[in-house]
Amino acid sequence: MRRAIAALGVGLAIAASLITPARADAPPGPDTTLRTYYQQKLIWTDCEKGFHCALMQVPIDYRRPAAGQLSISVVKLPATGARQGSIVLNPGGPGGSGVDYARLATDVVSPAVRARFDVVGFDPRGVGRSSPIRCFTTEEMNARTQADPSPDTPAEKKINADLTGRTATLCRERAGVLLPHVGTADAARDLDVLRAVLGDRKLTYLGKSYGTYLGATYAELFPGRTRALVLDGAVDPTVSLTETSHLQAIGFERAFTAFARDCASRPGCPVTTKDEMRRLLASIDAKPLRSTADPARPVTEGIALMGVIAPLYDKAAWPTLRQALTNAKTKGDGTLLQLMSDSYFGRVNGVYDNSTDVNIAVNCLDYPAPTKRELAVTARKTIRAAPLFGPYLASDESPCRNWPAHGVKKTLRATGSAPILVVGTTRDPATPYEWAKALAGQLDNATLLTYDGDGHTAYRLGSACVDAVVDRYLLTGTIPATVPSC
């Protein structure tokens, strides 16, 4: 998934050794240090259930590759048949673990693709097991997730402003030298090192949500090294951070409308309209729900709202959302809402992963910092267009305004790349279909596959039509002249 920065800003491996055999695809130029990274040999060890794990070394700063290195965690599931190469996966985020995603290989890619390709995942730099950065303690993350998403008083507004305002300072203090080097362009360069050390002359890749931006950035930097790139649930790189929040709020509003319509057709539906949902959230704001899973942590409006947003990513989770809202409305029980919110934020056994930290850091590095006026104007516009989710996904504060470095507005063309397949879902709440159309139009050699459906991304989520087109492309590297709408 791609997560916008909301109101609050919101081992498996062993070491690799560097060796220097000749490789035809080492980067051009005189920099022997960078060549050494491309020429390293990974030392793979068994890490259960048929997977092999290793650590890959990459430079912290590609402009000064001799200045220091970091470790990238990699996992591989070997092909079940005659190996054609590797397919590298990224689940999105930014901040999602490609290692964990590859561990789900039997669900993520088809048996036909599994037969021909080693399935490979990696945690991008700063994520999970790859030299992780940290900005927040567990207590600070608890405060962020529990904070009021629609502050009504000056005191509540000050709490939110303080939480947002401290983000850049905390990240600078705790993430250290790596903080300026966790952007998408550096992750794409790591991806090219990975392609080389896997022994593939050209990249085969499946990226979902933010992973589409990573894949498109790779194609922009290394167009001649692309074989087949599936970009599913596409991100439009020309859209600003504030506009991202605006469009995602509308997308989730649309998704909730579809959920409520489906819910209303079933007996005992707890919430049939957005107005009813707003009233329920207001009651939770006044009196937080209890949780049997974590009685010491009340289920505030902030946790409840994310507990609603999270299952809207996947239509298969709608029954769980119905039950969660029933429990909240009839029993004052927010356990299910809390569990879904915790899952979204990577909270397991009371400890958060660092996906939120990375999400903020990467977004702030990749995009221009929003101005105070831009934030205020967009917040007002978003709340009008999406009164249910707008107050949470748009704010007149942003941690990126104080970030130590910023990106620039960009359009990706990937001129000279192999054919690229972009997949867009018409009612995708997190990456609106309009983004898929935009990215396919920007890339010089891309084709758009449209899926008329609900939920976030499309491949291997129930559409035989989508799966057939994607599989054919991954296996052959070619896109048919006429791509169906599914």
PDB file of C-alpha atoms in Angstrom, residues 1-250:
ATOM      1  CA  MET A   1       0.000   0.000   0.000  1.00  0.00           C
ATOM      2  CA  ARG A   2       0.995   3.569  -0.358  1.00  0.00           C
ATOM      3  CA  ARG A   3       0.448   5.533   2.826  1.00  0.00           C
ATOM      4  CA  ALA A   4       0.168   9.271   2.756  1.00  0.00           C
ATOM      5  CA  ILE A   5       1.431  11.422   5.597  1.00  0.00           C
ATOM      6  CA  ALA A   6      -1.698  12.050   7.612  1.00  0.00           C
ATOM      7  CA  ALA A   7      -2.381  14.668  10.201  1.00  0.00           C
ATOM      8  CA  LEU A   8       0.223  13.289  12.626  1.00  0.00           C
ATOM      9  CA  GLY A   9       2.779  12.492   9.970  1.00  0.00           C
ATOM     10  CA  VAL A  10       1.646   9.664   9.866  1.00  0.00           C
ATOM     11  CA  GLY A  11      17.669 -11.619  11.526  1.00  0.00           C
ATOM     12  CA  LEU A  12      16.874 -13.806   8.724  1.00  0.00           C
ATOM     13  CA  ALA A  13      20.120 -13.317   6.900  1.00  0.00           C
ATOM     14  CA  ILE A  14      23.847 -13.760   7.202  1.00  0.00           C
ATOM     15  CA  ALA A  15      26.581 -11.491   5.959  1.00  0.00           C
ATOM     16  CA  ALA A  16      27.702 -11.405   2.341  1.00  0.00           C
ATOM     17  CA  SER A  17      31.324 -11.205   1.288  1.00  0.00           C
ATOM     18  CA  LEU A  18      32.497  -8.919  -1.504  1.00  0.00           C
ATOM     19  CA  ILE A  19      34.385 -10.581  -4.329  1.00  0.00           C
ATOM     20  CA  THR A  20      35.336  -9.345  -7.768  1.00  0.00           C
ATOM     21  CA  PRO A  21      34.601 -11.771 -10.609  1.00  0.00           C
ATOM     22  CA  ALA A  22      34.127 -10.220 -14.046  1.00  0.00           C
ATOM     23  CA  ARG A  23      30.551  -9.241 -14.861  1.00  0.00           C
ATOM     24  CA  ALA A  24      29.320  -7.809 -18.124  1.00  0.00           C
ATOM     25  CA  ASP A  25      26.620  -5.753 -16.433  1.00  0.00           C
ATOM     26  CA  ALA A  26      28.729  -3.909 -13.863  1.00  0.00           C
ATOM     27  CA  PRO A  27      28.113  -0.141 -13.964  1.00  0.00           C
ATOM     28  CA  PRO A  28      30.170   1.855 -16.453  1.00  0.00           C
ATOM     29  CA  GLY A  29      32.779   4.347 -15.288  1.00  0.00           C
ATOM     30  CA  PRO A  30      35.979   4.324 -13.302  1.00  0.00           C
ATOM     31  CA  ASP A  31      34.518   3.899  -9.798  1.00  0.00           C
ATOM     32  CA  THR A  32      35.960   0.557  -8.706  1.00  0.00           C
ATOM     33  CA  THR A  33      34.204   0.739  -5.322  1.00  0.00           C
ATOM     34  CA  LEU A  34      30.774   0.777  -6.916  1.00  0.00           C
ATOM     35  CA  ARG A  35      31.830  -2.060  -9.217  1.00  0.00           C
ATOM     36  CA  THR A  36      32.712  -4.083  -6.134  1.00  0.00           C
ATOM     37  CA  TYR A  37      29.162  -3.798  -4.836  1.00  0.00           C
ATOM     38  CA  TYR A  38      27.807  -5.005  -8.167  1.00  0.00           C
ATOM     39  CA  GLN A  39      30.285  -7.883  -8.180  1.00  0.00           C
ATOM     40  CA  GLN A  40      29.621  -9.180  -4.679  1.00  0.00           C
ATOM     41  CA  LYS A  41      28.530 -12.767  -4.199  1.00  0.00           C
ATOM     42  CA  LEU A  42      25.725 -13.372  -1.744  1.00  0.00           C
ATOM     43  CA  ILE A  43      26.138 -16.180   0.777  1.00  0.00           C
ATOM     44  CA  TRP A  44      22.754 -17.885   1.013  1.00  0.00           C
ATOM     45  CA  THR A  45      21.641 -19.965   3.986  1.00  0.00           C
ATOM     46  CA  ASP A  46      18.508 -21.966   4.550  1.00  0.00           C
ATOM     47  CA  CYS A  47      15.885 -19.998   6.497  1.00  0.00           C
ATOM     48  CA  GLU A  48      13.025 -22.514   6.683  1.00  0.00           C
ATOM     49  CA  LYS A  49      10.190 -23.638   4.425  1.00  0.00           C
ATOM     50  CA  GLY A  50      12.401 -23.716   1.338  1.00  0.00           C
ATOM     51  CA  PHE A  51      13.556 -20.088   1.584  1.00  0.00           C
ATOM     52  CA  HIS A  52      17.155 -18.898   1.440  1.00  0.00           C
ATOM     53  CA  CYS A  53      18.372 -15.697   3.084  1.00  0.00           C
ATOM     54  CA  ALA A  54      21.372 -13.411   2.720  1.00  0.00           C
ATOM     55  CA  LEU A  55      22.602  -9.885   3.358  1.00  0.00           C
ATOM     56  CA  MET A  56      23.615  -7.657   0.454  1.00  0.00           C
ATOM     57  CA  GLN A  57      25.966  -4.728   0.950  1.00  0.00           C
ATOM     58  CA  VAL A  58      25.277  -1.362  -0.720  1.00  0.00           C
ATOM     59  CA  PRO A  59      26.803   2.102  -0.316  1.00  0.00           C
ATOM     60  CA  ILE A  60      25.070   4.517   2.019  1.00  0.00           C
ATOM     61  CA  ASP A  61      25.647   7.312  -0.496  1.00  0.00           C
ATOM     62  CA  TYR A  62      25.902   6.385  -4.185  1.00  0.00           C
ATOM     63  CA  ARG A  63      27.640   9.687  -4.882  1.00  0.00           C
ATOM     64  CA  ARG A  64      30.420   8.620  -2.494  1.00  0.00           C
ATOM     65  CA  PRO A  65      30.335   4.801  -2.547  1.00  0.00           C
ATOM     66  CA  ALA A  66      33.556   4.452  -0.569  1.00  0.00           C
ATOM     67  CA  ALA A  67      32.234   6.516   2.355  1.00  0.00           C
ATOM     68  CA  GLY A  68      30.343   3.694   4.076  1.00  0.00           C
ATOM     69  CA  GLN A  69      27.976   0.797   3.514  1.00  0.00           C
ATOM     70  CA  LEU A  70      24.778  -0.695   4.858  1.00  0.00           C
ATOM     71  CA  SER A  71      23.170  -4.119   4.757  1.00  0.00           C
ATOM     72  CA  ILE A  72      20.074  -5.070   2.742  1.00  0.00           C
ATOM     73  CA  SER A  73      18.142  -8.164   3.851  1.00  0.00           C
ATOM     74  CA  VAL A  74      17.190 -10.465   0.970  1.00  0.00           C
ATOM     75  CA  VAL A  75      15.103 -13.640   0.826  1.00  0.00           C
ATOM     76  CA  LYS A  76      14.676 -16.061  -2.085  1.00  0.00           C
ATOM     77  CA  LEU A  77      12.344 -18.968  -2.842  1.00  0.00           C
ATOM     78  CA  PRO A  78      13.869 -20.991  -5.716  1.00  0.00           C
ATOM     79  CA  ALA A  79      11.813 -21.713  -8.827  1.00  0.00           C
ATOM     80  CA  THR A  80       9.919 -25.000  -8.779  1.00  0.00           C
ATOM     81  CA  GLY A  81      10.681 -25.808 -12.424  1.00  0.00           C
ATOM     82  CA  ALA A  82      13.051 -24.813 -15.197  1.00  0.00           C
ATOM     83  CA  ARG A  83      14.432 -21.510 -13.907  1.00  0.00           C
ATOM     84  CA  GLN A  84      14.085 -18.520 -16.216  1.00  0.00           C
ATOM     85  CA  GLY A  85      15.380 -15.906 -13.788  1.00  0.00           C
ATOM     86  CA  SER A  86      14.278 -13.994 -10.689  1.00  0.00           C
ATOM     87  CA  ILE A  87      11.194 -11.915  -9.971  1.00  0.00           C
ATOM     88  CA  VAL A  88      11.701  -9.234  -7.324  1.00  0.00           C
ATOM     89  CA  LEU A  89       8.696  -8.144  -5.234  1.00  0.00           C
ATOM     90  CA  ASN A  90       7.798  -4.966  -3.371  1.00  0.00           C
ATOM     91  CA  PRO A  91       4.506  -4.713  -1.415  1.00  0.00           C
ATOM     92  CA  GLY A  92       4.344  -0.930  -1.086  1.00  0.00           C
ATOM     93  CA  GLY A  93       4.482   1.496   1.791  1.00  0.00           C
ATOM     94  CA  PRO A  94       6.930   3.158   1.701  1.00  0.00           C
ATOM     95  CA  GLY A  95       8.028   1.082   4.659  1.00  0.00           C
ATOM     96  CA  GLY A  96       6.637  -2.321   3.692  1.00  0.00           C
ATOM     97  CA  SER A  97       8.857  -5.374   4.074  1.00  0.00           C
ATOM     98  CA  GLY A  98       9.657  -7.124   0.825  1.00  0.00           C
ATOM     99  CA  VAL A  99      11.120  -9.993   2.855  1.00  0.00           C
ATOM    100  CA  ASP A 100       7.797 -10.613   4.595  1.00  0.00           C
ATOM    101  CA  TYR A 101       5.940 -10.207   1.296  1.00  0.00           C
ATOM    102  CA  ALA A 102       8.116 -12.771  -0.490  1.00  0.00           C
ATOM    103  CA  ARG A 103       7.415 -15.183   2.364  1.00  0.00           C
ATOM    104  CA  LEU A 104       3.844 -15.195   1.020  1.00  0.00           C
ATOM    105  CA  ALA A 105       5.072 -16.183  -2.442  1.00  0.00           C
ATOM    106  CA  THR A 106       2.542 -18.953  -2.962  1.00  0.00           C
ATOM    107  CA  ASP A 107      -0.257 -16.379  -2.649  1.00  0.00           C
ATOM    108  CA  VAL A 108       1.502 -13.375  -4.205  1.00  0.00           C
ATOM    109  CA  VAL A 109       2.425 -14.951  -7.562  1.00  0.00           C
ATOM    110  CA  SER A 110       0.842 -17.764  -9.570  1.00  0.00           C
ATOM    111  CA  PRO A 111       2.148 -21.360  -9.733  1.00  0.00           C
ATOM    112  CA  ALA A 112       3.127 -20.745 -13.359  1.00  0.00           C
ATOM    113  CA  VAL A 113       5.353 -17.819 -12.360  1.00  0.00           C
ATOM    114  CA  ARG A 114       6.684 -19.732  -9.353  1.00  0.00           C
ATOM    115  CA  ALA A 115       7.752 -22.524 -11.675  1.00  0.00           C
ATOM    116  CA  ARG A 116       9.944 -20.287 -13.846  1.00  0.00           C
ATOM    117  CA  PHE A 117      11.258 -17.640 -11.453  1.00  0.00           C
ATOM    118  CA  ASP A 118      13.019 -17.489  -8.127  1.00  0.00           C
ATOM    119  CA  VAL A 119      10.765 -15.270  -5.998  1.00  0.00           C
ATOM    120  CA  VAL A 120      12.921 -12.628  -4.311  1.00  0.00           C
ATOM    121  CA  GLY A 121      12.055 -10.030  -1.706  1.00  0.00           C
ATOM    122  CA  PHE A 122      14.178  -7.407  -0.010  1.00  0.00           C
ATOM    123  CA  ASP A 123      13.621  -4.899   2.747  1.00  0.00           C
ATOM    124  CA  PRO A 124      14.446  -1.500   1.208  1.00  0.00           C
ATOM    125  CA  ARG A 125      17.148   0.493   2.993  1.00  0.00           C
ATOM    126  CA  GLY A 126      16.011   1.659   6.404  1.00  0.00           C
ATOM    127  CA  VAL A 127      13.128  -0.845   6.499  1.00  0.00           C
ATOM    128  CA  GLY A 128      12.696  -3.844   8.780  1.00  0.00           C
ATOM    129  CA  ARG A 129      15.902  -5.893   8.666  1.00  0.00           C
ATOM    130  CA  SER A 130      17.852  -3.570   6.324  1.00  0.00           C
ATOM    131  CA  SER A 131      19.770  -1.183   8.591  1.00  0.00           C
ATOM    132  CA  PRO A 132      16.458   0.059  10.018  1.00  0.00           C
ATOM    133  CA  ILE A 133      15.902   3.662  10.979  1.00  0.00           C
ATOM    134  CA  ARG A 134      13.841   4.619  14.010  1.00  0.00           C
ATOM    135  CA  CYS A 135      12.175   7.906  14.824  1.00  0.00           C
ATOM    136  CA  PHE A 136       9.644   6.930  17.518  1.00  0.00           C
ATOM    137  CA  THR A 137       9.570   4.901  20.698  1.00  0.00           C
ATOM    138  CA  THR A 138       6.660   2.583  21.468  1.00  0.00           C
ATOM    139  CA  GLU A 139       5.218   5.167  23.839  1.00  0.00           C
ATOM    140  CA  GLU A 140       5.469   7.886  21.196  1.00  0.00           C
ATOM    141  CA  MET A 141       3.762   5.673  18.618  1.00  0.00           C
ATOM    142  CA  ASN A 142       0.993   4.926  21.107  1.00  0.00           C
ATOM    143  CA  ALA A 143       0.476   8.657  21.536  1.00  0.00           C
ATOM    144  CA  ARG A 144       0.378   9.204  17.763  1.00  0.00           C
ATOM    145  CA  THR A 145      -2.144   6.457  17.069  1.00  0.00           C
ATOM    146  CA  GLN A 146      -4.371   7.452  19.991  1.00  0.00           C
ATOM    147  CA  ALA A 147      -4.371  11.194  19.222  1.00  0.00           C
ATOM    148  CA  ASP A 148      -7.644  12.829  18.237  1.00  0.00           C
ATOM    149  CA  PRO A 149      -7.904  12.895  14.417  1.00  0.00           C
ATOM    150  CA  SER A 150     -10.495  15.680  14.530  1.00  0.00           C
ATOM    151  CA  PRO A 151      -9.416  17.977  17.380  1.00  0.00           C
ATOM    152  CA  ASP A 152     -12.211  20.116  18.782  1.00  0.00           C
ATOM    153  CA  THR A 153     -10.351  22.190  21.368  1.00  0.00           C
ATOM    154  CA  PRO A 154      -7.159  24.303  21.388  1.00  0.00           C
ATOM    155  CA  ALA A 155      -5.579  21.746  23.726  1.00  0.00           C
ATOM    156  CA  GLU A 156      -6.242  18.849  21.327  1.00  0.00           C
ATOM    157  CA  LYS A 157      -4.958  20.905  18.403  1.00  0.00           C
ATOM    158  CA  LYS A 158      -1.784  21.708  20.332  1.00  0.00           C
ATOM    159  CA  ILE A 159      -1.168  18.009  21.070  1.00  0.00           C
ATOM    160  CA  ASN A 160      -1.394  17.197  17.368  1.00  0.00           C
ATOM    161  CA  ALA A 161       0.765  20.134  16.350  1.00  0.00           C
ATOM    162  CA  ASP A 162       3.421  19.162  18.918  1.00  0.00           C
ATOM    163  CA  LEU A 163       3.441  15.547  17.734  1.00  0.00           C
ATOM    164  CA  THR A 164       3.850  16.630  14.124  1.00  0.00           C
ATOM    165  CA  GLY A 165       6.335  19.383  14.868  1.00  0.00           C
ATOM    166  CA  ARG A 166       8.699  17.085  16.778  1.00  0.00           C
ATOM    167  CA  THR A 167       8.851  14.454  14.026  1.00  0.00           C
ATOM    168  CA  ALA A 168      11.735  15.922  12.017  1.00  0.00           C
ATOM    169  CA  THR A 169      13.780  16.542  15.166  1.00  0.00           C
ATOM    170  CA  LEU A 170      13.272  13.003  16.463  1.00  0.00           C
ATOM    171  CA  CYS A 171      14.174  11.467  13.096  1.00  0.00           C
ATOM    172  CA  ARG A 172      17.333  13.577  12.779  1.00  0.00           C
ATOM    173  CA  GLU A 173      18.403  12.624  16.292  1.00  0.00           C
ATOM    174  CA  ARG A 174      17.645   8.903  16.035  1.00  0.00           C
ATOM    175  CA  ALA A 175      17.990   7.875  12.397  1.00  0.00           C
ATOM    176  CA  GLY A 176      21.479   9.281  12.070  1.00  0.00           C
ATOM    177  CA  VAL A 177      23.575   9.342   8.922  1.00  0.00           C
ATOM    178  CA  LEU A 178      21.160   7.145   6.959  1.00  0.00           C
ATOM    179  CA  LEU A 179      18.208   9.577   7.138  1.00  0.00           C
ATOM    180  CA  PRO A 180      19.092  11.608   3.989  1.00  0.00           C
ATOM    181  CA  HIS A 181      19.679   8.390   2.022  1.00  0.00           C
ATOM    182  CA  VAL A 182      16.439   6.389   2.372  1.00  0.00           C
ATOM    183  CA  GLY A 183      14.618   7.965  -0.579  1.00  0.00           C
ATOM    184  CA  THR A 184      13.188   6.031  -3.502  1.00  0.00           C
ATOM    185  CA  ALA A 185      16.036   6.838  -5.908  1.00  0.00           C
ATOM    186  CA  ASP A 186      18.560   5.210  -3.554  1.00  0.00           C
ATOM    187  CA  ALA A 187      16.272   2.187  -3.088  1.00  0.00           C
ATOM    188  CA  ALA A 188      16.030   1.875  -6.892  1.00  0.00           C
ATOM    189  CA  ARG A 189      19.837   1.857  -7.132  1.00  0.00           C
ATOM    190  CA  ASP A 190      19.904  -0.892  -4.500  1.00  0.00           C
ATOM    191  CA  LEU A 191      17.415  -2.775  -6.661  1.00  0.00           C
ATOM    192  CA  ASP A 192      19.833  -2.633  -9.571  1.00  0.00           C
ATOM    193  CA  VAL A 193      22.649  -4.006  -7.413  1.00  0.00           C
ATOM    194  CA  LEU A 194      20.285  -6.804  -6.364  1.00  0.00           C
ATOM    195  CA  ARG A 195      19.425  -7.567 -10.000  1.00  0.00           C
ATOM    196  CA  ALA A 196      23.128  -7.896 -10.786  1.00  0.00           C
ATOM    197  CA  VAL A 197      24.067 -10.102  -7.840  1.00  0.00           C
ATOM    198  CA  LEU A 198      21.100 -12.378  -8.577  1.00  0.00           C
ATOM    199  CA  GLY A 199      22.672 -12.967 -11.980  1.00  0.00           C
ATOM    200  CA  ASP A 200      19.892 -11.366 -14.032  1.00  0.00           C
ATOM    201  CA  ARG A 201      20.918  -9.138 -16.912  1.00  0.00           C
ATOM    202  CA  LYS A 202      17.475  -7.489 -16.866  1.00  0.00           C
ATOM    203  CA  LEU A 203      14.930  -6.964 -14.096  1.00  0.00           C
ATOM    204  CA  THR A 204      11.629  -8.805 -13.732  1.00  0.00           C
ATOM    205  CA  TYR A 205       9.600  -7.049 -11.035  1.00  0.00           C
ATOM    206  CA  LEU A 206       6.191  -6.963  -9.357  1.00  0.00           C
ATOM    207  CA  GLY A 207       5.518  -3.775  -7.389  1.00  0.00           C
ATOM    208  CA  LYS A 208       2.274  -2.878  -5.686  1.00  0.00           C
ATOM    209  CA  SER A 209       1.122   0.575  -4.553  1.00  0.00           C
ATOM    210  CA  TYR A 210       4.256   2.536  -3.549  1.00  0.00           C
ATOM    211  CA  GLY A 211       6.146  -0.347  -5.143  1.00  0.00           C
ATOM    212  CA  THR A 212       4.928   0.994  -8.495  1.00  0.00           C
ATOM    213  CA  TYR A 213       6.774   4.251  -7.819  1.00  0.00           C
ATOM    214  CA  LEU A 214       9.904   2.325  -6.902  1.00  0.00           C
ATOM    215  CA  GLY A 215       9.587   0.285 -10.103  1.00  0.00           C
ATOM    216  CA  ALA A 216       8.947   3.332 -12.288  1.00  0.00           C
ATOM    217  CA  THR A 217      11.922   5.097 -10.701  1.00  0.00           C
ATOM    218  CA  TYR A 218      14.073   2.068 -11.504  1.00  0.00           C
ATOM    219  CA  ALA A 219      12.884   2.158 -15.116  1.00  0.00           C
ATOM    220  CA  GLU A 220      13.749   5.864 -15.288  1.00  0.00           C
ATOM    221  CA  LEU A 221      17.271   5.284 -13.948  1.00  0.00           C
ATOM    222  CA  PHE A 222      17.999   1.982 -15.723  1.00  0.00           C
ATOM    223  CA  PRO A 223      15.642   1.693 -18.721  1.00  0.00           C
ATOM    224  CA  GLY A 224      17.948  -0.670 -20.601  1.00  0.00           C
ATOM    225  CA  ARG A 225      17.971  -3.127 -17.699  1.00  0.00           C
ATOM    226  CA  THR A 226      14.203  -3.740 -17.604  1.00  0.00           C
ATOM    227  CA  ARG A 227      12.620  -6.979 -18.787  1.00  0.00           C
ATOM    228  CA  ALA A 228       9.082  -7.040 -17.359  1.00  0.00           C
ATOM    229  CA  LEU A 229       7.720  -4.628 -14.732  1.00  0.00           C
ATOM    230  CA  VAL A 230       4.200  -5.032 -13.331  1.00  0.00           C
ATOM    231  CA  LEU A 231       3.098  -1.840 -11.552  1.00  0.00           C
ATOM    232  CA  ASP A 232      -0.152  -2.696  -9.751  1.00  0.00           C
ATOM    233  CA  GLY A 233      -2.115  -0.018  -7.864  1.00  0.00           C
ATOM    234  CA  ALA A 234      -0.085   2.732  -9.454  1.00  0.00           C
ATOM    235  CA  VAL A 235       1.180   5.947  -7.892  1.00  0.00           C
ATOM    236  CA  ASP A 236       1.260   9.121  -9.992  1.00  0.00           C
ATOM    237  CA  PRO A 237       4.671  10.707  -9.274  1.00  0.00           C
ATOM    238  CA  THR A 238       3.464  14.158 -10.321  1.00  0.00           C
ATOM    239  CA  VAL A 239       0.893  14.376  -7.501  1.00  0.00           C
ATOM    240  CA  SER A 240       2.026  16.384  -4.459  1.00  0.00           C
ATOM    241  CA  LEU A 241       1.909  15.136  -0.880  1.00  0.00           C
ATOM    242  CA  THR A 242      -1.067  17.307  -0.016  1.00  0.00           C
ATOM    243  CA  GLU A 243      -2.952  16.295  -3.163  1.00  0.00           C
ATOM    244  CA  THR A 244      -2.193  12.655  -2.352  1.00  0.00           C
ATOM    245  CA  SER A 245      -3.925  13.040   1.005  1.00  0.00           C
ATOM    246  CA  HIS A 246      -6.859  14.776  -0.686  1.00  0.00           C
ATOM    247  CA  LEU A 247      -7.345  12.079  -3.315  1.00  0.00           C
ATOM    248  CA  GLN A 248      -6.880   9.225  -0.856  1.00  0.00           C
ATOM    249  CA  ALA A 249      -9.508  10.718   1.448  1.00  0.00           C
ATOM    250  CA  ILE A 250     -11.945  10.761  -1.471  1.00  0.00           C
TER     251      ILE A 250
END
